[in-house]
Short mmCIF file of C-alpha atoms in Angstrom, two decimals:
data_model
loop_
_atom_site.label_atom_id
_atom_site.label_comp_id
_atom_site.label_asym_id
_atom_site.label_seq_id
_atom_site.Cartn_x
_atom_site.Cartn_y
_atom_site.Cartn_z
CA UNK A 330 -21.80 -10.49 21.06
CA UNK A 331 -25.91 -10.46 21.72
CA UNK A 332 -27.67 -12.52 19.91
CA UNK A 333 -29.42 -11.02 16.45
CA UNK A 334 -33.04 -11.33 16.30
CA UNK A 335 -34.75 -13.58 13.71
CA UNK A 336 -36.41 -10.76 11.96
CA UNK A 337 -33.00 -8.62 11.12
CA UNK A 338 -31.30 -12.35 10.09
CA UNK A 339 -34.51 -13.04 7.38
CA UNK A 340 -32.87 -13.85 3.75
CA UNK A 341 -35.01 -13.05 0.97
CA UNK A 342 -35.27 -13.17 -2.65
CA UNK A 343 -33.93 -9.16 -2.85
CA UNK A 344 -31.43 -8.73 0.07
CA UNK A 345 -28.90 -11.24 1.46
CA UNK A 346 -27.44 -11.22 4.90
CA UNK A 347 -24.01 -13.29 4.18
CA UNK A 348 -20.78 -13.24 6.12
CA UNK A 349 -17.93 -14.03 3.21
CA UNK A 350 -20.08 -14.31 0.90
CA UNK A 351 -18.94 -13.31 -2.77
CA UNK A 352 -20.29 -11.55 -5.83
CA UNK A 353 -18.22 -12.42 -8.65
CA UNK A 354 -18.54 -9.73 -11.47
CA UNK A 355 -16.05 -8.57 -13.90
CA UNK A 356 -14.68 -5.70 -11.74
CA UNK A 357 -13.24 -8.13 -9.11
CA UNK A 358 -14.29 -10.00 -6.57
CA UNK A 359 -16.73 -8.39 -3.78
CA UNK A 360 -17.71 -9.49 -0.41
CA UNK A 361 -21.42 -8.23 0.15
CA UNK A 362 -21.76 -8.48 3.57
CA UNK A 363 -18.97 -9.00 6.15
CA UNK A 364 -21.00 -8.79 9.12
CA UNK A 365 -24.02 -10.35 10.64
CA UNK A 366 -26.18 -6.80 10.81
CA UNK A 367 -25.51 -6.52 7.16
CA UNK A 368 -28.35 -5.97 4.48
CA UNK A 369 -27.20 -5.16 0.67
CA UNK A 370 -28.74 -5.85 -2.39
CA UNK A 371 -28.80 -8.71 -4.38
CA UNK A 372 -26.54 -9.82 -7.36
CA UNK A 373 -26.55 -7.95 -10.53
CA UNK A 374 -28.09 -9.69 -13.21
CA UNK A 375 -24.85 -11.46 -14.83
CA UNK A 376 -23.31 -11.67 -11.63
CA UNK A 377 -22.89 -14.63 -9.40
CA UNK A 378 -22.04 -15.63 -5.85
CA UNK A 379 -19.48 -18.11 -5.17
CA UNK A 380 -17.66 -19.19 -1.86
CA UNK A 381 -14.18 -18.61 -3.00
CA UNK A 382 -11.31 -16.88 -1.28
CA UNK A 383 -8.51 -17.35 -2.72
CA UNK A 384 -5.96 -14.47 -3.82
CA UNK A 385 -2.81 -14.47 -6.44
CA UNK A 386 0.64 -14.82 -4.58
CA UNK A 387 3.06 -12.76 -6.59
CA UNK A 388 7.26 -12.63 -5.39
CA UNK A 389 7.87 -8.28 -4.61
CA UNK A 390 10.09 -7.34 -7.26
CA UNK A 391 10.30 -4.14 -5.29
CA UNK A 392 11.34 -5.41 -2.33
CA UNK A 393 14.44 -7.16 -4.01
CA UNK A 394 15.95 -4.15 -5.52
CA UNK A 395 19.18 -2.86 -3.96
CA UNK A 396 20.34 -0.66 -6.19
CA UNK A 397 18.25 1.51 -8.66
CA UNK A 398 20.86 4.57 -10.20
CA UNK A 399 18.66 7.61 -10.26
CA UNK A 400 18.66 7.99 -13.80
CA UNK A 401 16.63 5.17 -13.97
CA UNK A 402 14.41 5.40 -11.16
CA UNK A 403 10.88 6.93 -13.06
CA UNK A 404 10.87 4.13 -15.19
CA UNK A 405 11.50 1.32 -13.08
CA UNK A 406 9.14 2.78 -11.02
CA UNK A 407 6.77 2.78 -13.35
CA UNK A 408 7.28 -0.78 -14.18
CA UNK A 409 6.91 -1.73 -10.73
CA UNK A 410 3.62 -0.55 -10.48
CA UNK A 411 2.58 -2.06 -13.71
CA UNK A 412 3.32 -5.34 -12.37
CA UNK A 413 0.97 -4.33 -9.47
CA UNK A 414 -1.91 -3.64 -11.77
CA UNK A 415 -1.22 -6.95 -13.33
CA UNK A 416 -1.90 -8.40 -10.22
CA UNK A 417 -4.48 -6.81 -9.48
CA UNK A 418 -6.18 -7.39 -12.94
CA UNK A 419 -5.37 -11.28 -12.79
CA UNK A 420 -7.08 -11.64 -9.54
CA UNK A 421 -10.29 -9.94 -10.38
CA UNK A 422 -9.92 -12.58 -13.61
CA UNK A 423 -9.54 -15.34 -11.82
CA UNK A 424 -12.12 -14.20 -9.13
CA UNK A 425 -14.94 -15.20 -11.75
CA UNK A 426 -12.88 -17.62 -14.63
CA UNK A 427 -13.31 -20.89 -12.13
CA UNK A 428 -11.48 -23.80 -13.60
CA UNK A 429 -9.26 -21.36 -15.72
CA UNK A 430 -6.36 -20.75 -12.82
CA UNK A 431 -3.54 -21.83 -14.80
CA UNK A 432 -4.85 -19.88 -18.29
CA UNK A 433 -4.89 -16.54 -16.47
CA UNK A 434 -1.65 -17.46 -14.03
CA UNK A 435 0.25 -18.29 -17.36
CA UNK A 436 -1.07 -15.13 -19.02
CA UNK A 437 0.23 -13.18 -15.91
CA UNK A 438 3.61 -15.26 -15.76
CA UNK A 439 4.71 -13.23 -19.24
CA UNK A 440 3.30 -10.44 -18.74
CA UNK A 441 5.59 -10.08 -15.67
CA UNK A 442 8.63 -11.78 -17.36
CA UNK A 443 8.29 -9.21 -19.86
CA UNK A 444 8.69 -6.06 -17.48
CA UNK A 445 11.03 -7.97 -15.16
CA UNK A 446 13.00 -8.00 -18.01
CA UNK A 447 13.08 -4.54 -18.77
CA UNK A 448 13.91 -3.43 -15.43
CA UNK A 449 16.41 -5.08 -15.28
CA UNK A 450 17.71 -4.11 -18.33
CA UNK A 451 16.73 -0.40 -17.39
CA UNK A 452 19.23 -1.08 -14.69
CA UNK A 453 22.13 -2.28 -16.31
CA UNK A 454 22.28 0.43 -18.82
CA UNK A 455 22.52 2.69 -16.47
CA UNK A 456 26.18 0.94 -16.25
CA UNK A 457 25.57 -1.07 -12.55
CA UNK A 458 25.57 -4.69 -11.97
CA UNK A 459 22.15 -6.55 -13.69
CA UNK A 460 20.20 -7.64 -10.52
CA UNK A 461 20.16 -11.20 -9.99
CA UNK A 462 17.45 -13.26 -9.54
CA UNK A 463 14.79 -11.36 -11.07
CA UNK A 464 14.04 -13.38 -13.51
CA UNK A 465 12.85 -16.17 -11.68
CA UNK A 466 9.98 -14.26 -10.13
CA UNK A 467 7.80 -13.96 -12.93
CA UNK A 468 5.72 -17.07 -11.59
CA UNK A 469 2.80 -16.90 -9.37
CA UNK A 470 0.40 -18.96 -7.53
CA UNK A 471 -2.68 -19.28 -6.17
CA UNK A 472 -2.96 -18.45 -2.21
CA UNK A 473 -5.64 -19.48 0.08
CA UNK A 474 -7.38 -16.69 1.51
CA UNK A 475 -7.74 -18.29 4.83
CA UNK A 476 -11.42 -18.34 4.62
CA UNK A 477 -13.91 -17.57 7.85
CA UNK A 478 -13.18 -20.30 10.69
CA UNK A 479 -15.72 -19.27 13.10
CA UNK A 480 -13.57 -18.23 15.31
CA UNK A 481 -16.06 -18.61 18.23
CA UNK A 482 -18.51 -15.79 17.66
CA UNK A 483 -21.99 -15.85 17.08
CA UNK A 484 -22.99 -15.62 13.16
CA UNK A 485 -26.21 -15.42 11.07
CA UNK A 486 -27.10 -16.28 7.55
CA UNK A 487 -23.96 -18.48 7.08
CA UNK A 488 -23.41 -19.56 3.59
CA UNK A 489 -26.68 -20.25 1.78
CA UNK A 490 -26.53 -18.08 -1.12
CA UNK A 491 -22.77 -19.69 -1.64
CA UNK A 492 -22.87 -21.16 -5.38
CA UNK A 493 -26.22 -19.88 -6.79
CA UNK A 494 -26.19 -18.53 -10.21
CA UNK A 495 -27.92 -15.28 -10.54
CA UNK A 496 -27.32 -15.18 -14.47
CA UNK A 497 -24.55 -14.32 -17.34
CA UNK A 498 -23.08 -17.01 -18.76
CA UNK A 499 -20.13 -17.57 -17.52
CA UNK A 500 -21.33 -15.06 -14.19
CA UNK A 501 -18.97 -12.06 -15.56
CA UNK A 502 -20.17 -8.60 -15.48
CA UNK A 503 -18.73 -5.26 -16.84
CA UNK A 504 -20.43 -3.78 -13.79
CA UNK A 505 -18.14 -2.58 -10.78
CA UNK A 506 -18.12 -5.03 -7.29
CA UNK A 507 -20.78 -3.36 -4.91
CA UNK A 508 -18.47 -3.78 -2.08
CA UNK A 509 -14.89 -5.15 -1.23
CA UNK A 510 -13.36 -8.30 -1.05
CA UNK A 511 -13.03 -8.97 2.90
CA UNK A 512 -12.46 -9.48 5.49
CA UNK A 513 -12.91 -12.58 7.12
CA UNK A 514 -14.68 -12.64 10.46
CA UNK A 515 -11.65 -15.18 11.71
CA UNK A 516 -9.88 -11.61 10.70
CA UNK A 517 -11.51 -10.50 13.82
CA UNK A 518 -10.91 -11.47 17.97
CA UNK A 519 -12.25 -9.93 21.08
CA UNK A 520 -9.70 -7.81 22.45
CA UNK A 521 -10.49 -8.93 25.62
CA UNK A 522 -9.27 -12.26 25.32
CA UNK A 523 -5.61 -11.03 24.75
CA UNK A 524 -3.43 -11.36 26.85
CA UNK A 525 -1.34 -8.45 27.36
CA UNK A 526 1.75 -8.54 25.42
CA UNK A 527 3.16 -4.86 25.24
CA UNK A 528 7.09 -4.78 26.48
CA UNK A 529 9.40 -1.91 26.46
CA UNK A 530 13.40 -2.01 26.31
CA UNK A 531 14.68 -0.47 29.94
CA UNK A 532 16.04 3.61 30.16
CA UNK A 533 19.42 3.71 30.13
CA UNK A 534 21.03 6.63 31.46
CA UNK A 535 22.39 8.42 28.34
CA UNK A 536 18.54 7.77 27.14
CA UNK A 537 16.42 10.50 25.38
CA UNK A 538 13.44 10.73 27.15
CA UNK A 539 11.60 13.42 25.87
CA UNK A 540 9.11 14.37 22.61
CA UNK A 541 7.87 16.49 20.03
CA UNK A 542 4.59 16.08 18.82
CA UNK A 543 2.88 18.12 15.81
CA UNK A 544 -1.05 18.21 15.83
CA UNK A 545 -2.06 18.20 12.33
CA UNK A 546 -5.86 17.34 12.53
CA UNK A 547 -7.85 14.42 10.94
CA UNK A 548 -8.39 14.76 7.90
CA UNK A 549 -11.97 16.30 8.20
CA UNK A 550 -11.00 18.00 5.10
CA UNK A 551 -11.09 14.29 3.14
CA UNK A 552 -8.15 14.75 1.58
CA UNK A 553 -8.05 11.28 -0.29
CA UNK A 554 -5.99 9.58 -3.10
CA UNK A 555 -4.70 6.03 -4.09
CA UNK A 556 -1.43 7.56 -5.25
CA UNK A 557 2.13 6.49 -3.04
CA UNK A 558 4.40 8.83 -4.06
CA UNK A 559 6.95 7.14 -1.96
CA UNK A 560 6.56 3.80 -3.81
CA UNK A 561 5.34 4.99 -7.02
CA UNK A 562 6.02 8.41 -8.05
CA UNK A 563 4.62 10.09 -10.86
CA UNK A 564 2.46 7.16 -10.94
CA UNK A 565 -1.69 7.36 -10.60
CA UNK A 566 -3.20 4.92 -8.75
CA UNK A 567 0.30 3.61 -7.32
CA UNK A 568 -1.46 2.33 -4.39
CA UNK A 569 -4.71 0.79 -5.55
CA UNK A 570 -6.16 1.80 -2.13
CA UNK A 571 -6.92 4.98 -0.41
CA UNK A 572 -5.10 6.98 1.66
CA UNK A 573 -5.64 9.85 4.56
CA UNK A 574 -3.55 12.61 4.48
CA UNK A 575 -2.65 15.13 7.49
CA UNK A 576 -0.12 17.49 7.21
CA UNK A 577 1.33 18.83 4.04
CA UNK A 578 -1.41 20.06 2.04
CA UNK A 579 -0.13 18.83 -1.45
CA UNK A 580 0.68 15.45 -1.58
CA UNK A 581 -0.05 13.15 -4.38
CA UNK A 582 2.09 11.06 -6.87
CA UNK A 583 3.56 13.87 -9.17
CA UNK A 584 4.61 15.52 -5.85
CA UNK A 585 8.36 16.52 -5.50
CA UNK A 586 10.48 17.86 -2.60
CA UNK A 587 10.28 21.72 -4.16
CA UNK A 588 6.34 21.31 -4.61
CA UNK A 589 6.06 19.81 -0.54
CA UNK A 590 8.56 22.39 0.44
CA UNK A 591 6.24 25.51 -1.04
CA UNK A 592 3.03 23.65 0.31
CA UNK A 593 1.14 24.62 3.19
CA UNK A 594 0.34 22.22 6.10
CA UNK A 595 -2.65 21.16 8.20
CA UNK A 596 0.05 21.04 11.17
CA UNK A 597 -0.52 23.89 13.69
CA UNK A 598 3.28 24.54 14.34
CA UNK A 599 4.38 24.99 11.03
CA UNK A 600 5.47 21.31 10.22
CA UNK A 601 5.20 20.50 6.48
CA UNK A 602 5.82 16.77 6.56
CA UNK A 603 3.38 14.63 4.72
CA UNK A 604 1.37 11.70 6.83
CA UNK A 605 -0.63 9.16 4.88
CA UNK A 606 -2.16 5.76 5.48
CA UNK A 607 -4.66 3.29 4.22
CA UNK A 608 -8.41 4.51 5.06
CA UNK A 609 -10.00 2.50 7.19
CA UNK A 610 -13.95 1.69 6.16
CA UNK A 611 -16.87 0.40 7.66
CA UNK A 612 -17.92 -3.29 5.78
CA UNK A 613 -21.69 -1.86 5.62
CA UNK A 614 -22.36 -1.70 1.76
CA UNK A 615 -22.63 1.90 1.44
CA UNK A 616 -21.09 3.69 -1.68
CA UNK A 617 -18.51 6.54 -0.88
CA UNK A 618 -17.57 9.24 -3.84
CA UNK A 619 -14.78 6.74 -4.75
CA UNK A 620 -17.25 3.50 -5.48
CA UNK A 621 -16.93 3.78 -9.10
CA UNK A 622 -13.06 5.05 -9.03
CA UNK A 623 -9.46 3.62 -9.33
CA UNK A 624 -8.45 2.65 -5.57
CA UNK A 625 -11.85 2.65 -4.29
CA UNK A 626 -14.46 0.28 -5.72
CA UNK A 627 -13.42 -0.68 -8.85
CA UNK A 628 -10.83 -2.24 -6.96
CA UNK A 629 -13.06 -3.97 -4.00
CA UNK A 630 -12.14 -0.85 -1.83
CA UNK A 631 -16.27 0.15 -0.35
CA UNK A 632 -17.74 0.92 2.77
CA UNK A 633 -18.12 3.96 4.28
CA UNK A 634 -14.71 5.50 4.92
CA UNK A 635 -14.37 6.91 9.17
CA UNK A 636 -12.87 9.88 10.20
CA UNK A 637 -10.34 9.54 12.83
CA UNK A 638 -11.97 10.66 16.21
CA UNK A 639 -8.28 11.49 17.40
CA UNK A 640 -4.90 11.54 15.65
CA UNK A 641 -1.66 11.94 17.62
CA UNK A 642 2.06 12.95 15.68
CA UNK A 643 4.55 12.21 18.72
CA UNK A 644 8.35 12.03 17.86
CA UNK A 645 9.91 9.86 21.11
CA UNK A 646 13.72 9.34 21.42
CA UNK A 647 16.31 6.28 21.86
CA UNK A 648 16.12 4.03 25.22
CA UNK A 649 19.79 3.77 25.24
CA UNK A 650 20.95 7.13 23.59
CA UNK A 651 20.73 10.52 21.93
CA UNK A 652 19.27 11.29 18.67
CA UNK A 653 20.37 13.00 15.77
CA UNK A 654 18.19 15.30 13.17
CA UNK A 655 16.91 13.61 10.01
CA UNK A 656 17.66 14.91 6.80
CA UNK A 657 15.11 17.08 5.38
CA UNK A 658 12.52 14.90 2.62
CA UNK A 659 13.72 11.64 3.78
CA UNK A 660 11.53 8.84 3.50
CA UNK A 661 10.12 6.22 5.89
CA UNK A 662 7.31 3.53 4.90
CA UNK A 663 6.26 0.68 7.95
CA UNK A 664 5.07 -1.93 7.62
CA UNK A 665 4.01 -3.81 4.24
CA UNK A 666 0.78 -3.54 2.22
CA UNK A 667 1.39 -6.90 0.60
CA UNK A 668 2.28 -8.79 4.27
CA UNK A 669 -0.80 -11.17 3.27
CA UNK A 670 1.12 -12.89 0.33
CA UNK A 671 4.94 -11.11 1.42
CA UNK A 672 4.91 -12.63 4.61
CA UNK A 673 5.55 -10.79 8.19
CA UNK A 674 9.18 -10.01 7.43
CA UNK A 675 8.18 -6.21 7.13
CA UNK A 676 4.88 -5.96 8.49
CA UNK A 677 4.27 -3.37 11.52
CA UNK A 678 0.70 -3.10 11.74
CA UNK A 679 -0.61 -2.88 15.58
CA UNK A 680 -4.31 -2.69 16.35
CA UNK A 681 -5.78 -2.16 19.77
CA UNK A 682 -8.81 -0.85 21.77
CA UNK A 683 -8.32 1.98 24.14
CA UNK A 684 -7.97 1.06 27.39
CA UNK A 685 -6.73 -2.10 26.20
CA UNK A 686 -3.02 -0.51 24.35
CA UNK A 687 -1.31 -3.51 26.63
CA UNK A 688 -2.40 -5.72 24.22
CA UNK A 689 -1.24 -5.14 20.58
CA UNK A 690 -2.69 -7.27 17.39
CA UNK A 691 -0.34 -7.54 14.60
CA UNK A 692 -2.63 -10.43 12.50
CA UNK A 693 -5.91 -9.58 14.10
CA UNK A 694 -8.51 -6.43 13.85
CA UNK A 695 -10.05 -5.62 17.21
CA UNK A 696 -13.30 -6.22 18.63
CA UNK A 697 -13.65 -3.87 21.32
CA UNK A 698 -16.27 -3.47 24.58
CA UNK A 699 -18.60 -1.00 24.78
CA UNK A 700 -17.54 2.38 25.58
CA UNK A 701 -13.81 1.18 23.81
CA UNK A 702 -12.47 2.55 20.39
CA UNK A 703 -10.33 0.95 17.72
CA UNK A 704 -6.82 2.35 17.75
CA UNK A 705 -4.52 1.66 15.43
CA UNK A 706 -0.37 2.48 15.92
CA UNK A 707 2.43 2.97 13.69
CA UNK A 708 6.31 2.80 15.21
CA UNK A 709 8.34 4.12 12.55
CA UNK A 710 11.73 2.55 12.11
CA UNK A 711 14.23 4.29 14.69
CA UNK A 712 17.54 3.68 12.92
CA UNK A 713 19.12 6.02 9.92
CA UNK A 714 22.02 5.19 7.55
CA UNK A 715 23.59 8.63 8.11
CA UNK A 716 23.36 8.64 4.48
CA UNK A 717 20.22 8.20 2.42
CA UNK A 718 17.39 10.05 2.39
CA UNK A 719 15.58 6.78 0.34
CA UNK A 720 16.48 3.53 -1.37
CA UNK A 721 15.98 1.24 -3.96
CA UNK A 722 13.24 -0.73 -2.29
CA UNK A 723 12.57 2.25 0.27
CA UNK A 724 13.40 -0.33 3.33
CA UNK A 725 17.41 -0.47 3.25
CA UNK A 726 18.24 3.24 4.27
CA UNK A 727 16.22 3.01 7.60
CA UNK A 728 15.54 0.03 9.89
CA UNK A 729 14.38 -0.67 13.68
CA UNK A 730 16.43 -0.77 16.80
CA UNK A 731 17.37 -4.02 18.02
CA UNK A 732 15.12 -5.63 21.22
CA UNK A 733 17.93 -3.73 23.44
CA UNK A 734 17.24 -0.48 21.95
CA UNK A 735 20.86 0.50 20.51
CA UNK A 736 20.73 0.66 16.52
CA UNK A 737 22.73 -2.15 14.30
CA UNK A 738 26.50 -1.35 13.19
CA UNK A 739 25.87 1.37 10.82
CA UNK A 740 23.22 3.20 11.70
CA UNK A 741 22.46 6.05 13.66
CA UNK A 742 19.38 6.55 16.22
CA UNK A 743 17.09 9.29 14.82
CA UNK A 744 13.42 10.47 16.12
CA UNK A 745 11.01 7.90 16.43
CA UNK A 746 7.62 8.82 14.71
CA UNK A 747 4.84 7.08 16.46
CA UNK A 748 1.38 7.97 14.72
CA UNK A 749 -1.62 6.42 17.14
CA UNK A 750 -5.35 7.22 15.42
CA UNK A 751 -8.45 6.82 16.92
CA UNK A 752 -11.56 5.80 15.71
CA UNK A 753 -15.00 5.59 16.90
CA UNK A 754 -16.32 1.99 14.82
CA UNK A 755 -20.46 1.53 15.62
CA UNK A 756 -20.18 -1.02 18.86
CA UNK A 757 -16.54 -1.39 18.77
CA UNK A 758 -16.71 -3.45 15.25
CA UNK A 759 -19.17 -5.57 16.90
CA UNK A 760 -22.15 -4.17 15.11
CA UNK A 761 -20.27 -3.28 12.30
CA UNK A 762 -17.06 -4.87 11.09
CA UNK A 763 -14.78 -2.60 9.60
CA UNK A 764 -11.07 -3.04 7.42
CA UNK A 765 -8.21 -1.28 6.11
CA UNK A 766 -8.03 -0.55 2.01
CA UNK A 767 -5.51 -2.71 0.25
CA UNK A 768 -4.52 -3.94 -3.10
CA UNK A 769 -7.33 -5.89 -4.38
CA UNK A 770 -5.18 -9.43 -4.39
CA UNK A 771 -5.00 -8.90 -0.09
CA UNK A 772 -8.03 -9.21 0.75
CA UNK A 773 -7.99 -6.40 3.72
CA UNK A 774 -5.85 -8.22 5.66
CA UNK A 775 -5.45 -6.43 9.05
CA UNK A 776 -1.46 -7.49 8.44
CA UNK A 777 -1.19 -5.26 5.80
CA UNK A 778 -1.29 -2.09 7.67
CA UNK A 779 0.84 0.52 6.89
CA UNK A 780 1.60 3.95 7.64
CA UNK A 781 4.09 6.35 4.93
CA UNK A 782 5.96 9.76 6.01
CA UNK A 783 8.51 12.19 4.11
CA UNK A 784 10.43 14.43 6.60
CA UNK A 785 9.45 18.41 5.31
CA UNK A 786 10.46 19.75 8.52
CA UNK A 787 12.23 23.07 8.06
CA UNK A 788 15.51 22.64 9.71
CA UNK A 789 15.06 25.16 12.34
CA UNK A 790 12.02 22.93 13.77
CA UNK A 791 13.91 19.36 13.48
CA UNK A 792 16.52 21.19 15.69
CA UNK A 793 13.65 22.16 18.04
CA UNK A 794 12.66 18.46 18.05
CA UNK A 795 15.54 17.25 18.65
CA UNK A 796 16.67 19.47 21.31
CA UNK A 797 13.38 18.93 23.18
CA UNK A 798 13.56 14.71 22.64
CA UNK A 799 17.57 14.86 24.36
CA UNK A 800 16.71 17.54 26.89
CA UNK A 801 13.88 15.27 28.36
CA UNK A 802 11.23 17.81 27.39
CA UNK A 803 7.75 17.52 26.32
CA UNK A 804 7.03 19.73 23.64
CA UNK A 805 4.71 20.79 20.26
#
């Protein structure tokens, strides 16, 4: 990284050049600057800045659900995401109430217990087993947000404006966070000093060797919303983060299989499927047309949001076999947008530079040369119940080859969609550092990455897919 000159470095009494550097308001908690180039305003009066990174580690109700009867499933899903906006509203809480951890963890604690309780209840009425071991997830703690180590690059302005009180007294605000809450710069390595660490499971002779790709822009349109209607349907604000959309034209939470199948499609050869994943932002202060709204920066979500420069929709086949068609509206999420306090059991995310794609992060964001982009790839699981089109905690009904290639007992090898976007990030994230959107409480994490896709293929053009994958054909 060059060295940044005194003059662009200068702190003053009206701008602050910080790297992790925190303004605590009531909104949440906001990192003003996450790069050295940085220049933003100074605190709000009633605002202060404190050093502190720390996030709320919650257990994923979600995620431990097996089996939700569909009778039930609009109100559990609703419940589920209240207990993510509980989260979410605790950590902005405890983001500015210093000392008061266990007050606002306690106050959390029964607010989950009590909607725990009524999904599970939900459940049972609906005349299946009660799911055990719910209520003992109620409790939550308090999770180090791995703070900035360094990690061997050049900084400027380090932490002097850490603990100053710019007024309010107690240094809460009912004014929204200015920017987001991360990242890190130990978020961040130099792509060059990876070793390359991309391996691929040998052709076997009954492989399918061919693909299907559909090119369905990049979202110059901006279509953006924080909804998941995979995880949280019917649900506003189900993601707390934004998402890109290419493809199917209508996709938001009250969207149903009828409404996707009568939608248009931004896909040139007709395919209706929806594609969606976090924005990614520049760290660089500026306010988008979300910075006062749900998922954007009332929630620590800020920064100017980047086009993709390229997106490619490729659907590859099996190492080992043949594929078969996927149902129509099934339902694939990778990776896992709460990997920071989940842990890596689900995550997926990959980030690379091109002319680097031997060398995949999974923990890391990219720092790329000159003349490099940021690239960041989604493998979609492989594998297919034969069954389900979706499940309880939308994981169960899909999963990944094994590291030979052949699917587990049970499942069958389907298309593999492998979404690769492209962006052009000022100086490779070197001049300005960049992050995905997240829930508030994970603190842009590059871990939790995640890509979302529901199957609207007409069935005609799956067959063409899948005819084209076996037969060892390229295709669109």
């Amino acid at each position: 990284m060059r060295p940044q000159s005194h003059k662009r470095n200068r702190i003053t009494n009206k701008t602050l050049a910080l790297i992790g550097v925190l303004v605590l308001g009531g909104g949440g908690t906001a990192i003003v600057a996450a790069n050295a180039n940085a220049t933003v305003t100074a605190p709000r009066s009633g605002q202060r800045s404190v050093a502190w990174t720390g996030t709320v580690d919650c257990p994923d109700v979600g995620d431990r659900l097996r089996v939700v009867p569909a009778s039930t499933r609009r109100e559990v899903d609703r419940r589920l995401a209240q207990l993510d906006t509980q989260v979410a509203q605790a950590y902005r809480r405890l983001a500015w109430r210093r000392g008061r951890e266990r007050e606002v963890l306690d106050a959390l604690r029964k607010q989950r217990q009590q909607n725990i309780t009524r999904i599970a209840d939900t459940i049972a009425r609906a005349g299946v087993a009660r799911p055990r071991g719910l209520d003992a997830m109620s409790a939550c703690q308090i999770k180090s947000g791995q703070p900035d180590s360094g990690n061997g690059q050049e900084q400027s302005g380090g932490n002097s404006g850490a603990g100053q009180d710019s007024g309010g007294k107690d240094g809460s605000s009912d004014q929204n966070p200015p920017a987001g809450n991360g990242p890190a710069r130990a978020d961040f390595v130099d792509i060059t000093r990876v070793r390359p660490n991309v391996r691929q499971p040998r052709d076997l002779r009954n492989s399918s060797r061919g693909s299907f790709s559909s090119s369905c822009g990049t979202n110059r349109q901006r279509k953006f919303n924080s909804d998941n209607v995979i995880v949280a349907p019917g649900v506003s604000n189900g993601a707390h983060h934004m998402h890109d959309y290419v493809g199917n034209r209508s996709t938001d939470a009250f969207s149903t299989n009828e409404s996707l199948a009568a939608s248009g499609t931004t896909c040139s050869n007709g395919d209706q499927s929806t594609y969606y994943w976090p924005v990614l932002r520049l760290q660089d202060g500026r306010q988008e047309r979300d910075a006062n709204a749900p998922g954007g920066g009332t929630e620590g979500n800020a920064g100017t949001i980047l086009t993709p420069r390229e997106v490619t929709i490729k659907f590859v086949g099996s190492p080992v076999s043949k594929v078969t068609a996927m149902p129509r509206f099934l339902r694939i999420i990778t990776g896992d947008a709460k990997a920071f306090t989940n842990g890596t059991a689900n995550a997926n995310a990959s980030w690379s530079c091109t002319g680097f794609e031997n060398r995949q992060l999974k923990d890391k964001y990219p720092l790329c040369p000159r003349g490099s982009n940021v690239v960041r790839t989604f493998k979609f699981q492989s594998c297919w119940d034969g069954q389900n089109t979706d499940s309880a905690n939308h994981r169960t009904h899909v999963t990944f080859a094994q590291a030979d290639g052949r699917c587990p007992s049970g499942f069958r090898a389907i298309p593999q969609l492998v979404q690769r976007i492209v962006y052009a990030v000022p100086g490779g994230g070197r001049s300005n550092l960049f992050a995905v959107d997240s829930f508030p409480e994970q603190l842009h994490k590059p871990v939790t990455d995640h890509g979302d896709f529901i199957n609207v293929m007409q069935d005609r053009l799956m067959r063409r897919a899948v005819g084209c994958i076996n037969g060892g054909r390229t295709c669109r």
